[in-house]
Short mmCIF file of C-alpha atoms in Angstrom, two decimals:
data_model
loop_
_atom_site.label_atom_id
_atom_site.label_comp_id
_atom_site.label_asym_id
_atom_site.label_seq_id
_atom_site.Cartn_x
_atom_site.Cartn_y
_atom_site.Cartn_z
CA UNK A 145 28.81 -8.13 108.68
CA UNK A 146 32.44 -9.43 108.81
CA UNK A 147 32.60 -11.07 112.29
CA UNK A 148 30.31 -14.10 112.16
CA UNK A 149 30.26 -17.44 113.99
CA UNK A 150 31.73 -20.09 111.80
CA UNK A 151 31.69 -23.95 111.77
CA UNK A 152 34.76 -23.79 114.02
CA UNK A 153 32.56 -22.23 116.73
CA UNK A 154 30.06 -25.09 116.74
CA UNK A 155 30.08 -27.86 119.26
CA UNK A 156 28.48 -30.25 116.73
CA UNK A 157 28.94 -33.72 118.18
CA UNK A 158 25.64 -35.55 118.20
CA UNK A 159 23.76 -32.47 116.88
CA UNK A 160 21.68 -32.36 113.76
CA UNK A 161 23.23 -29.62 111.58
CA UNK A 162 21.49 -28.29 108.51
CA UNK A 163 23.89 -26.91 105.87
CA UNK A 164 22.59 -24.68 103.03
CA UNK A 165 24.96 -25.50 100.21
CA UNK A 166 25.20 -24.23 96.62
CA UNK A 167 24.74 -27.38 94.54
CA UNK A 168 23.34 -25.44 91.59
CA UNK A 169 25.54 -27.40 89.17
CA UNK A 170 25.18 -27.63 85.39
CA UNK A 171 23.56 -30.91 84.23
CA UNK A 172 23.50 -32.48 80.76
CA UNK A 173 21.26 -35.57 80.35
CA UNK A 174 21.37 -36.19 84.08
CA UNK A 175 25.19 -35.95 84.31
CA UNK A 176 27.05 -33.20 86.19
CA UNK A 177 29.29 -31.31 83.70
CA UNK A 178 31.11 -29.13 86.26
CA UNK A 179 31.48 -30.19 89.85
CA UNK A 180 33.30 -27.05 91.15
CA UNK A 181 30.48 -26.22 93.54
CA UNK A 182 30.31 -29.72 94.96
CA UNK A 183 34.14 -29.76 95.65
CA UNK A 184 33.84 -26.30 97.24
CA UNK A 185 31.24 -27.57 99.76
CA UNK A 186 33.30 -30.55 100.90
CA UNK A 187 35.52 -28.93 103.60
CA UNK A 188 32.51 -27.74 105.61
CA UNK A 189 30.64 -31.06 105.18
CA UNK A 190 33.70 -33.13 106.16
CA UNK A 191 34.51 -30.98 109.20
CA UNK A 192 31.07 -31.39 110.65
CA UNK A 193 30.77 -35.15 109.82
CA UNK A 194 34.20 -35.80 111.32
CA UNK A 195 33.08 -33.84 114.44
CA UNK A 196 30.24 -36.34 114.87
CA UNK A 197 27.40 -34.16 113.66
CA UNK A 198 24.41 -35.50 111.79
CA UNK A 199 24.80 -33.52 108.62
CA UNK A 200 21.68 -32.56 106.61
CA UNK A 201 22.31 -30.79 103.29
CA UNK A 202 19.92 -28.63 101.29
CA UNK A 203 20.27 -26.58 98.07
CA UNK A 204 18.35 -25.35 95.04
CA UNK A 205 19.16 -26.42 91.52
CA UNK A 206 18.04 -24.58 88.38
CA UNK A 207 15.09 -22.21 88.14
CA UNK A 208 12.26 -24.72 88.42
CA UNK A 209 9.82 -22.74 86.33
CA UNK A 210 7.33 -25.52 85.51
CA UNK A 211 7.19 -27.26 88.88
CA UNK A 212 9.21 -30.19 90.30
CA UNK A 213 10.75 -32.50 87.68
CA UNK A 214 13.39 -35.24 87.62
CA UNK A 215 15.54 -33.16 85.32
CA UNK A 216 16.24 -30.78 88.25
CA UNK A 217 16.37 -33.34 90.99
CA UNK A 218 19.47 -33.36 93.26
CA UNK A 219 19.84 -37.15 92.86
CA UNK A 220 23.00 -36.82 90.62
CA UNK A 221 24.56 -34.58 93.33
CA UNK A 222 23.86 -37.13 96.04
CA UNK A 223 25.61 -39.80 93.94
CA UNK A 224 28.65 -37.59 93.31
CA UNK A 225 28.85 -36.52 96.94
CA UNK A 226 28.84 -40.17 98.05
CA UNK A 227 31.90 -40.76 95.86
CA UNK A 228 33.69 -37.64 97.01
CA UNK A 229 32.99 -38.27 100.74
CA UNK A 230 33.67 -42.00 100.53
CA UNK A 231 30.37 -42.71 102.36
CA UNK A 232 26.79 -43.20 101.43
CA UNK A 233 24.84 -39.92 101.25
CA UNK A 234 21.19 -40.69 101.85
CA UNK A 235 19.04 -38.84 99.29
CA UNK A 236 15.49 -37.86 100.24
CA UNK A 237 13.78 -37.70 96.83
CA UNK A 238 10.46 -36.37 98.17
CA UNK A 239 9.35 -33.29 96.22
CA UNK A 240 7.93 -31.83 99.42
CA UNK A 241 11.58 -31.54 100.61
CA UNK A 242 10.78 -31.56 104.34
CA UNK A 243 7.95 -34.13 104.52
CA UNK A 244 7.67 -37.44 106.31
CA UNK A 245 10.46 -39.05 104.25
CA UNK A 246 12.87 -36.38 105.37
CA UNK A 247 11.82 -36.67 108.97
CA UNK A 248 12.32 -40.46 108.97
CA UNK A 249 15.73 -40.15 107.23
CA UNK A 250 16.92 -37.71 109.83
CA UNK A 251 15.58 -39.75 112.73
CA UNK A 252 17.56 -42.77 111.48
CA UNK A 253 20.82 -40.82 111.29
CA UNK A 254 23.93 -41.76 113.33
CA UNK A 255 26.82 -39.45 114.14
CA UNK A 256 28.84 -38.63 111.00
CA UNK A 257 25.94 -39.52 108.63
CA UNK A 258 25.04 -37.23 105.73
CA UNK A 259 21.53 -36.72 104.28
CA UNK A 260 20.70 -34.62 101.22
CA UNK A 261 17.23 -33.15 100.89
CA UNK A 262 15.48 -32.65 97.51
CA UNK A 263 15.85 -29.37 95.53
CA UNK A 264 14.48 -26.57 97.83
CA UNK A 265 12.82 -24.88 94.86
CA UNK A 266 10.50 -27.87 94.42
CA UNK A 267 8.56 -26.37 97.37
CA UNK A 268 7.49 -23.39 95.23
CA UNK A 269 8.40 -19.80 95.91
CA UNK A 270 10.73 -19.82 98.90
CA UNK A 271 10.40 -16.07 99.43
CA UNK A 272 6.59 -15.97 99.69
CA UNK A 273 4.21 -16.78 102.56
CA UNK A 274 4.85 -20.43 101.89
CA UNK A 275 8.44 -19.58 102.90
CA UNK A 276 7.53 -19.13 106.57
CA UNK A 277 6.07 -22.62 106.83
CA UNK A 278 8.97 -24.07 104.88
CA UNK A 279 11.49 -22.17 107.07
CA UNK A 280 9.96 -23.73 110.23
CA UNK A 281 9.90 -27.24 108.73
CA UNK A 282 13.60 -26.98 107.76
CA UNK A 283 14.46 -25.77 111.33
CA UNK A 284 12.44 -28.62 112.79
CA UNK A 285 14.86 -31.09 111.17
CA UNK A 286 17.95 -29.54 112.81
CA UNK A 287 19.55 -28.17 116.03
CA UNK A 288 21.96 -25.80 114.35
CA UNK A 289 22.24 -24.19 110.86
CA UNK A 290 25.20 -23.37 108.66
CA UNK A 291 24.99 -21.18 105.54
CA UNK A 292 27.66 -22.06 103.02
CA UNK A 293 25.91 -20.89 99.88
CA UNK A 294 27.36 -17.47 99.13
CA UNK A 295 25.88 -17.51 95.66
CA UNK A 296 22.37 -17.45 97.26
CA UNK A 297 23.19 -15.23 100.26
CA UNK A 298 21.75 -12.13 98.66
CA UNK A 299 18.29 -13.70 98.67
CA UNK A 300 16.07 -13.69 101.73
CA UNK A 301 14.76 -17.14 101.02
CA UNK A 302 13.47 -19.76 103.47
CA UNK A 303 16.55 -21.95 103.24
CA UNK A 304 18.91 -18.96 103.41
CA UNK A 305 17.46 -16.54 105.95
CA UNK A 306 14.00 -17.73 107.07
CA UNK A 307 15.19 -20.84 108.75
CA UNK A 308 17.62 -18.90 111.02
CA UNK A 309 14.83 -17.25 113.02
CA UNK A 310 13.39 -20.67 113.95
CA UNK A 311 16.84 -22.09 114.81
CA UNK A 312 17.46 -19.08 117.09
CA UNK A 313 14.00 -19.53 118.73
CA UNK A 314 14.89 -23.09 119.73
CA UNK A 315 18.28 -22.03 121.14
CA UNK A 316 20.38 -23.22 118.20
CA UNK A 317 23.35 -21.55 116.54
CA UNK A 318 23.47 -20.00 113.00
CA UNK A 319 26.97 -20.02 111.55
CA UNK A 320 28.73 -19.66 108.21
CA UNK A 321 30.68 -22.42 106.48
CA UNK A 322 34.28 -22.31 105.27
CA UNK A 323 33.30 -21.24 101.75
CA UNK A 324 31.12 -18.38 103.05
CA UNK A 325 33.88 -17.35 105.55
CA UNK A 326 36.35 -17.15 102.65
CA UNK A 327 34.01 -14.90 100.66
CA UNK A 328 33.45 -12.59 103.69
CA UNK A 329 37.22 -12.47 104.34
CA UNK A 330 38.27 -11.68 100.82
CA UNK A 331 35.37 -9.59 99.44
CA UNK A 332 34.40 -8.03 102.74
CA UNK A 333 37.91 -7.02 103.67
CA UNK A 334 38.76 -5.89 100.17
CA UNK A 335 35.96 -3.37 100.32
CA UNK A 336 36.06 -2.43 103.97
CA UNK A 337 39.78 -2.77 104.94
CA UNK A 338 41.80 -2.95 101.71
CA UNK A 339 45.61 -2.94 101.66
CA UNK A 340 46.41 0.05 99.43
CA UNK A 341 46.77 0.93 96.67
CA UNK A 342 43.40 -0.62 95.95
CA UNK A 343 42.40 -0.95 92.27
CA UNK A 344 38.89 -1.94 91.17
CA UNK A 345 38.26 -3.07 87.62
CA UNK A 346 34.69 -3.12 86.28
CA UNK A 347 33.61 -4.47 82.95
CA UNK A 348 30.63 -6.17 81.37
CA UNK A 349 27.95 -4.89 79.07
CA UNK A 350 25.70 -2.47 80.99
CA UNK A 351 26.28 0.52 83.25
CA UNK A 352 22.78 -0.13 84.65
CA UNK A 353 23.96 -3.44 86.24
CA UNK A 354 26.72 -1.69 88.16
CA UNK A 355 25.32 1.74 89.10
CA UNK A 356 25.74 1.34 92.83
CA UNK A 357 28.92 -0.64 92.51
CA UNK A 358 30.62 2.12 90.64
CA UNK A 359 29.52 4.73 93.21
CA UNK A 360 30.49 2.61 96.22
CA UNK A 361 33.86 1.55 94.84
CA UNK A 362 34.84 5.12 93.97
CA UNK A 363 34.60 5.89 97.69
CA UNK A 364 36.69 2.83 98.65
CA UNK A 365 39.36 2.39 95.92
CA UNK A 366 42.30 4.48 94.76
CA UNK A 367 41.86 3.71 91.04
CA UNK A 368 38.72 2.61 89.19
CA UNK A 369 39.20 1.01 85.76
CA UNK A 370 36.20 0.79 83.43
CA UNK A 371 36.14 -1.63 80.45
CA UNK A 372 33.64 -3.78 78.55
CA UNK A 373 30.50 -2.47 76.81
CA UNK A 374 29.69 -0.14 79.76
CA UNK A 375 32.80 2.00 78.92
CA UNK A 376 31.07 3.47 75.82
CA UNK A 377 28.37 5.17 77.84
CA UNK A 378 31.20 6.91 79.77
CA UNK A 379 33.03 7.81 76.53
CA UNK A 380 29.80 9.20 75.00
CA UNK A 381 29.27 11.21 78.22
CA UNK A 382 32.70 12.71 77.56
CA UNK A 383 31.45 13.82 74.07
CA UNK A 384 33.28 11.05 72.17
CA UNK A 385 31.79 9.59 68.92
CA UNK A 386 31.23 5.86 69.65
CA UNK A 387 29.68 4.70 66.37
CA UNK A 388 27.34 1.74 66.81
CA UNK A 389 28.81 0.71 70.14
CA UNK A 390 26.56 -0.40 72.99
CA UNK A 391 25.34 2.62 74.86
CA UNK A 392 22.76 3.48 77.58
CA UNK A 393 21.67 7.08 76.77
CA UNK A 394 19.56 7.18 79.96
CA UNK A 395 22.76 6.82 82.04
CA UNK A 396 24.92 9.62 80.42
CA UNK A 397 24.20 12.06 83.26
CA UNK A 398 25.04 9.36 85.78
CA UNK A 399 28.39 8.70 84.11
CA UNK A 400 29.12 12.48 84.20
CA UNK A 401 28.32 12.49 87.91
CA UNK A 402 30.66 9.55 88.52
CA UNK A 403 33.54 11.25 86.64
CA UNK A 404 32.94 14.43 88.70
CA UNK A 405 32.77 12.36 91.88
CA UNK A 406 36.15 10.68 91.03
CA UNK A 407 37.71 14.14 90.49
CA UNK A 408 36.30 15.55 93.75
CA UNK A 409 37.53 12.53 95.73
CA UNK A 410 40.93 12.62 94.05
CA UNK A 411 40.51 9.13 92.58
CA UNK A 412 41.79 7.92 89.27
CA UNK A 413 39.05 6.86 86.87
CA UNK A 414 40.58 5.11 83.83
CA UNK A 415 38.62 4.77 80.57
CA UNK A 416 39.69 3.11 77.26
CA UNK A 417 41.98 5.19 75.04
CA UNK A 418 41.54 2.78 72.07
CA UNK A 419 39.08 0.11 71.05
CA UNK A 420 38.93 -3.09 68.99
CA UNK A 421 36.11 -2.44 66.54
CA UNK A 422 34.14 -4.50 63.99
CA UNK A 423 31.22 -3.87 61.61
CA UNK A 424 28.91 -6.34 63.53
CA UNK A 425 28.66 -8.39 66.70
CA UNK A 426 30.12 -11.90 65.98
CA UNK A 427 27.52 -14.48 64.97
CA UNK A 428 27.99 -17.14 66.18
CA UNK A 429 29.64 -15.50 69.22
CA UNK A 430 32.94 -17.45 68.74
CA UNK A 431 32.89 -17.19 64.90
CA UNK A 432 35.55 -15.50 62.75
CA UNK A 433 35.43 -11.73 62.73
CA UNK A 434 37.38 -8.89 61.02
CA UNK A 435 38.58 -6.27 63.54
CA UNK A 436 40.76 -3.18 63.67
CA UNK A 437 42.08 -1.19 66.60
CA UNK A 438 41.38 2.59 66.58
CA UNK A 439 41.61 5.44 69.03
CA UNK A 440 38.31 6.07 70.94
CA UNK A 441 38.24 9.43 69.12
CA UNK A 442 38.05 7.65 65.77
CA UNK A 443 35.31 5.03 65.86
CA UNK A 444 33.50 5.21 62.46
CA UNK A 445 29.74 5.76 62.64
CA UNK A 446 28.97 2.28 61.17
CA UNK A 447 31.39 0.37 63.48
CA UNK A 448 31.15 -0.85 67.07
CA UNK A 449 33.66 -1.37 69.87
CA UNK A 450 33.79 -5.01 71.11
CA UNK A 451 36.98 -5.06 73.19
CA UNK A 452 39.50 -2.64 74.68
CA UNK A 453 42.43 -1.88 72.35
CA UNK A 454 46.11 -2.68 72.76
CA UNK A 455 47.10 0.74 74.34
CA UNK A 456 44.25 0.46 76.77
CA UNK A 457 45.30 -3.08 77.76
CA UNK A 458 48.85 -1.74 78.49
CA UNK A 459 47.43 1.21 80.50
CA UNK A 460 45.24 -1.07 82.56
CA UNK A 461 47.99 -3.64 83.11
CA UNK A 462 50.27 -0.81 84.34
CA UNK A 463 47.71 0.39 86.77
CA UNK A 464 47.51 -3.08 88.33
CA UNK A 465 51.33 -3.51 88.67
CA UNK A 466 51.68 -1.28 91.75
CA UNK A 467 48.39 -2.36 93.43
CA UNK A 468 48.21 -4.25 96.67
CA UNK A 469 44.54 -5.17 96.38
CA UNK A 470 42.66 -5.70 93.11
CA UNK A 471 38.91 -6.51 92.70
CA UNK A 472 37.76 -7.37 89.22
CA UNK A 473 34.14 -7.82 88.09
CA UNK A 474 33.23 -8.07 84.40
CA UNK A 475 35.17 -8.84 81.20
CA UNK A 476 36.80 -6.18 79.00
CA UNK A 477 35.09 -7.30 75.81
CA UNK A 478 33.35 -10.28 74.14
CA UNK A 479 35.75 -12.72 75.74
CA UNK A 480 33.87 -15.75 74.32
CA UNK A 481 35.41 -14.88 70.94
CA UNK A 482 39.15 -15.58 70.66
CA UNK A 483 39.74 -12.44 68.60
CA UNK A 484 37.90 -10.28 71.09
CA UNK A 485 39.30 -11.86 74.24
CA UNK A 486 42.69 -10.09 74.06
CA UNK A 487 41.70 -7.22 76.40
CA UNK A 488 40.31 -9.62 79.03
CA UNK A 489 43.39 -11.85 78.72
CA UNK A 490 45.75 -8.84 79.17
CA UNK A 491 43.99 -7.81 82.40
CA UNK A 492 43.91 -11.43 83.59
CA UNK A 493 47.63 -11.76 82.79
CA UNK A 494 48.45 -8.57 84.70
CA UNK A 495 46.50 -9.86 87.71
CA UNK A 496 48.30 -13.22 87.49
CA UNK A 497 51.70 -11.43 87.59
CA UNK A 498 51.04 -8.98 90.39
CA UNK A 499 51.95 -9.48 94.07
CA UNK A 500 48.57 -8.04 95.04
CA UNK A 501 45.68 -9.86 96.57
CA UNK A 502 43.50 -10.48 93.58
CA UNK A 503 39.78 -11.05 93.90
CA UNK A 504 37.51 -12.05 90.97
CA UNK A 505 33.89 -11.14 91.65
CA UNK A 506 31.99 -14.14 90.27
CA UNK A 507 29.83 -14.21 87.16
CA UNK A 508 31.43 -13.63 83.72
CA UNK A 509 34.79 -12.57 85.15
CA UNK A 510 35.02 -15.90 86.97
CA UNK A 511 34.04 -17.67 83.77
CA UNK A 512 36.67 -15.71 81.87
CA UNK A 513 39.57 -16.49 84.22
CA UNK A 514 38.59 -20.16 84.36
CA UNK A 515 38.11 -20.40 80.61
CA UNK A 516 41.36 -18.55 79.88
CA UNK A 517 43.44 -20.67 82.26
CA UNK A 518 44.31 -18.07 84.95
CA UNK A 519 42.16 -19.36 87.84
CA UNK A 520 45.07 -20.87 89.85
CA UNK A 521 46.87 -17.52 89.76
CA UNK A 522 44.12 -15.58 91.57
CA UNK A 523 43.91 -15.19 95.35
CA UNK A 524 40.17 -15.71 95.35
CA UNK A 525 37.45 -16.35 92.78
CA UNK A 526 34.03 -15.60 94.15
CA UNK A 527 31.33 -18.25 93.85
CA UNK A 528 28.47 -15.76 93.61
CA UNK A 529 27.79 -13.48 90.71
CA UNK A 530 24.79 -11.43 91.97
CA UNK A 531 25.92 -11.85 95.63
CA UNK A 532 29.44 -10.54 95.05
CA UNK A 533 28.05 -7.57 93.07
CA UNK A 534 25.77 -6.71 95.99
CA UNK A 535 28.69 -7.09 98.40
CA UNK A 536 30.72 -4.64 96.24
CA UNK A 537 27.74 -2.28 96.32
CA UNK A 538 28.01 -2.19 100.05
CA UNK A 539 24.63 -3.87 100.54
CA UNK A 540 23.89 -6.13 103.52
CA UNK A 541 23.45 -9.71 102.33
CA UNK A 542 20.50 -11.46 104.12
CA UNK A 543 22.39 -14.82 104.31
CA UNK A 544 25.39 -13.23 105.90
CA UNK A 545 23.46 -10.85 108.17
CA UNK A 546 21.36 -13.74 109.50
CA UNK A 547 24.37 -15.65 110.91
CA UNK A 548 25.12 -15.06 114.62
CA UNK A 549 27.75 -12.54 115.51
CA UNK A 550 30.80 -13.86 117.37
#
């Protein structure tokens, strides 16, 4: 899965190249509030346009639960892209996405032109039988295809995987873009060929979300650090009294198995030694809250752990110091609250100060390092929450697998 054709392998001059981007940007009253994903797509778009390709872009936006609507149209993205590229990006507003308007817009293209199609989810369920027809129509618009949407690469949708079969059938090339290549290089190599010592840090609320990730990473890493709400299921499995802390009783046996597995494989599995506790979850989430730090052996029955404690933060920071590769997925506590963000900040700080290659696996951990101001200190912040988790699980991602091998 790591050796795929990239945009640098395309001979794109004069060709129609369809790029699947991730323009799933947050919108407020029709205005884009965070353009990170647009900026991330620019290198691939510019490369192909500069090479003389006719560049056709497609992406989904939002969940589109109640059918096509102007609130989830990609029109604001087209406007922003035009500004960023310094050239007019033609927007095909047709809700059918690949209809007559799209065909005409593509026919009128000259070398270096850029066209953006309407939100792919306006076509209905991309993964159903409709997907086959949609896949073919997308492929009909192009000669070659580039997937640069890592955040969608774990879904076998028409615009991610389906289209590639039809591109192959017509003798075209399926490649990955620069953003996708970076994800494969960092996440793929971290898991398959890490420079050791390799430390993996997992946080977040639920053990259930990370079952396969825990198991897979134990086989790959030297030290596995567990924080966040999921740590309490492990602590309860050790026989600790965890008060009202979040717990998944159905996963206690699984946690015991993982602790046994770590021991058998000679891996370090680090769990919290103390916890920042409170009587209730903060409401609102960033509101004032009274907390105390206690040993994980001493959580009162009516209190709950909402962050790792100070000793745990030091223990985890120490484990990172000697690492050469660190992968982090999931915060250490309720990082949205300033009082309960200390554990997450301590881990982020340790990653910022290490010489190791530091990879942040999307989702809440990416939000945390961005929000806490550590983003520029990390080697790589993944653009895909679900996709990076599945990569860490060792799963094959349809959007990556569908690209042609070198």
